[in-house]
Structures are given as structure tokens and as C-alpha cells.
């Protein structure tokens, strides 16, 4: 025995995708990344000098060596002594001597002190050194 239903306009299937849950997930991820991004930066305050050099590509997890105005050193956010610099660098770079070390120096630090730290880096086997500064707007353009 077969049953035959009459075709009504109310029984038409809809082929639309409900995107509301997708949008909710995207907004939650956006909020998570907006909160997490500032936490991934180095928070030791130094007054960096400005530079007009072209910007280069930054690695995923750079190693920052900070020279504060009182000549104290920090790798990332961890304060270190000059004597513990080789061990701390080896730990931060996981023993990779070819990794670039980004030196951040306060504006009040003398050129001689920056060169002393750079010489220390080269003497312990880290020849790739990058200097970090603030971008300056070129007023001549």
C-alpha cells in the first residue's frame, strides 16, 4: 500500500547554510588573538633610538638581548648578568649559534657599551647580530 502526498509549497527544502555559529567561532578566535598578541612581545621598557633603515622580515621567535639604561642585560624578559650571558644565550637559542640575536639598547646607553656587548656576543659564537630601533618618519619626503 503506497501513500501519496500532495506537493505543497511549504514542503520545499531550503539549501541555505546557517553561518551564525561559524561567525561566532571566528569572533571568539579574533578576541583570543587580540588578547594574546600583546603578551607575545618583550615588555622591558627602554627608550629606543629611531632609524630610517628599511624594515626586514622578523623571525617567528626572535631572541632579544636588551641593554637597559643602567647597563644591565636581559634576554627576553629575564634579567641576566654579563657572566651568565653565554649560558643564557645557549638556552634561548637552543644551542643554534647561527640564529640572529636582536640587540635592543636604551638611548642613554653609550656606543662603547653597545659595542662591548656586541663583542661579547661574537666572542661566544653568535656572529649574526641585529640592532633594534624605532621607525622614524622621513620628514624630507
Coordinates of C-alpha atoms in Angstrom, one line a residue:
X1 CA 0.0 0.0 0.0
X2 CA 1.5 3.3 -1.0
X3 CA 0.8 6.7 0.3
X4 CA 0.9 9.7 -2.0
X5 CA 1.4 13.2 -0.5
X6 CA 0.3 16.3 -2.4
X7 CA 3.2 18.6 -3.1
X8 CA 2.8 21.8 -1.2
X9 CA 5.0 25.0 -1.4
X10 CA 5.5 24.6 2.4
X11 CA 7.5 21.4 2.0
X12 CA 10.2 22.9 -0.1
X13 CA 13.7 22.2 1.3
X14 CA 16.0 25.1 1.9
X15 CA 19.6 24.8 0.8
X16 CA 21.0 27.7 2.8
X17 CA 23.8 27.2 5.3
X18 CA 23.4 28.6 8.7
X19 CA 26.6 30.7 9.1
X20 CA 25.8 32.2 12.5
X21 CA 27.7 29.6 14.5
X22 CA 30.7 30.0 12.2
X23 CA 30.7 33.8 12.7
X24 CA 30.5 33.2 16.5
X25 CA 33.6 31.0 16.4
X26 CA 35.5 33.4 14.2
X27 CA 34.7 36.3 16.6
X28 CA 35.8 34.3 19.6
X29 CA 39.1 33.4 17.9
X30 CA 39.6 37.1 16.9
X31 CA 39.2 38.1 20.5
X32 CA 41.6 35.4 21.7
X33 CA 44.3 36.6 19.2
X34 CA 43.8 40.2 20.1
X35 CA 44.4 39.5 23.7
X36 CA 47.3 37.1 23.2
X37 CA 49.3 39.2 20.6
X38 CA 50.4 41.9 23.0
X39 CA 51.5 39.3 25.5
X40 CA 53.9 37.8 23.0
X41 CA 56.1 40.9 22.9
X42 CA 59.0 41.9 25.2
X43 CA 57.8 44.2 28.0
X44 CA 61.1 45.6 29.4
X45 CA 60.8 49.4 28.9
X46 CA 63.7 51.1 27.1
X47 CA 63.8 54.2 25.0
X48 CA 64.9 53.0 21.6
X49 CA 66.6 55.4 19.2
X50 CA 64.9 55.8 15.8
X51 CA 66.1 54.6 12.4
X52 CA 65.2 55.3 8.8
X53 CA 66.5 51.9 7.6
X54 CA 64.3 49.6 5.6
X55 CA 62.3 47.1 7.7
X56 CA 63.4 43.5 7.5
X57 CA 61.5 40.3 8.0
X58 CA 61.2 39.3 11.6
X59 CA 61.6 35.6 12.6
X60 CA 58.8 33.8 14.3
X61 CA 60.5 33.7 17.7
X62 CA 63.3 36.3 17.8
X63 CA 65.8 36.4 20.7
X64 CA 66.0 39.9 22.1
X65 CA 69.0 41.0 24.2
X66 CA 68.1 44.2 26.0
X67 CA 70.7 46.7 27.4
X68 CA 68.9 48.9 29.9
X69 CA 70.0 52.4 30.7
X70 CA 71.8 51.2 33.8
X71 CA 73.9 48.8 31.6
X72 CA 72.1 45.7 32.9
X73 CA 71.2 42.9 30.5
X74 CA 68.1 40.9 29.8
X75 CA 67.3 38.1 27.4
X76 CA 63.6 38.3 26.6
X77 CA 62.2 39.4 29.9
X78 CA 64.7 37.6 32.1
X79 CA 67.4 39.7 33.7
X80 CA 70.9 38.2 33.4
X81 CA 74.5 39.0 34.4
X82 CA 77.3 39.5 31.9
X83 CA 78.9 36.4 33.2
X84 CA 75.8 34.3 32.6
X85 CA 75.4 35.6 29.0
X86 CA 76.8 32.6 27.2
X87 CA 74.7 30.1 29.1
X88 CA 71.5 32.2 28.8
X89 CA 72.0 32.7 25.0
X90 CA 72.6 29.0 24.5
X91 CA 69.4 28.3 26.4
X92 CA 67.4 30.9 24.5
X93 CA 68.6 29.8 21.1
X94 CA 68.6 26.0 21.9
X95 CA 72.3 25.9 21.0
X96 CA 71.8 27.2 17.5
X97 CA 74.8 29.6 17.0
X98 CA 73.6 30.8 13.6
X99 CA 70.4 32.4 15.0
X100 CA 70.3 36.1 14.8
X101 CA 70.4 38.0 18.2
X102 CA 68.4 41.2 18.2
X103 CA 70.1 43.8 20.5
X104 CA 67.8 46.5 22.0
X105 CA 69.7 49.3 23.7
X106 CA 68.3 52.2 25.6
X107 CA 69.0 55.6 24.1
X108 CA 71.1 56.5 27.2
X109 CA 73.5 53.6 26.7
X110 CA 76.8 54.7 25.2
X111 CA 78.0 53.4 21.9
X112 CA 81.0 51.9 23.6
X113 CA 78.8 49.8 25.9
X114 CA 76.7 48.6 23.0
X115 CA 79.9 47.6 21.1
X116 CA 81.2 45.8 24.3
X117 CA 78.0 43.7 24.4
X118 CA 78.2 43.0 20.6
X119 CA 81.9 41.9 21.0
X120 CA 80.8 39.6 23.9
X121 CA 78.2 38.1 21.5
X122 CA 80.7 37.5 18.8
X123 CA 83.3 36.0 21.3
X124 CA 80.8 33.4 22.5
X125 CA 79.9 32.4 18.9
X126 CA 76.9 34.5 17.8
X127 CA 78.1 36.5 14.8
X128 CA 74.6 37.4 13.5
X129 CA 73.5 40.5 15.4
X130 CA 70.6 42.8 14.6
X131 CA 70.1 46.2 16.1
X132 CA 66.5 47.2 17.0
X133 CA 65.3 50.7 16.8
X134 CA 62.1 52.7 16.4
X135 CA 61.0 53.6 12.9
X136 CA 61.5 57.3 12.2
X137 CA 59.4 59.1 9.7
X138 CA 61.5 60.7 7.0
X139 CA 60.5 64.4 7.0
X140 CA 62.3 65.1 3.7
X141 CA 59.7 63.2 1.6

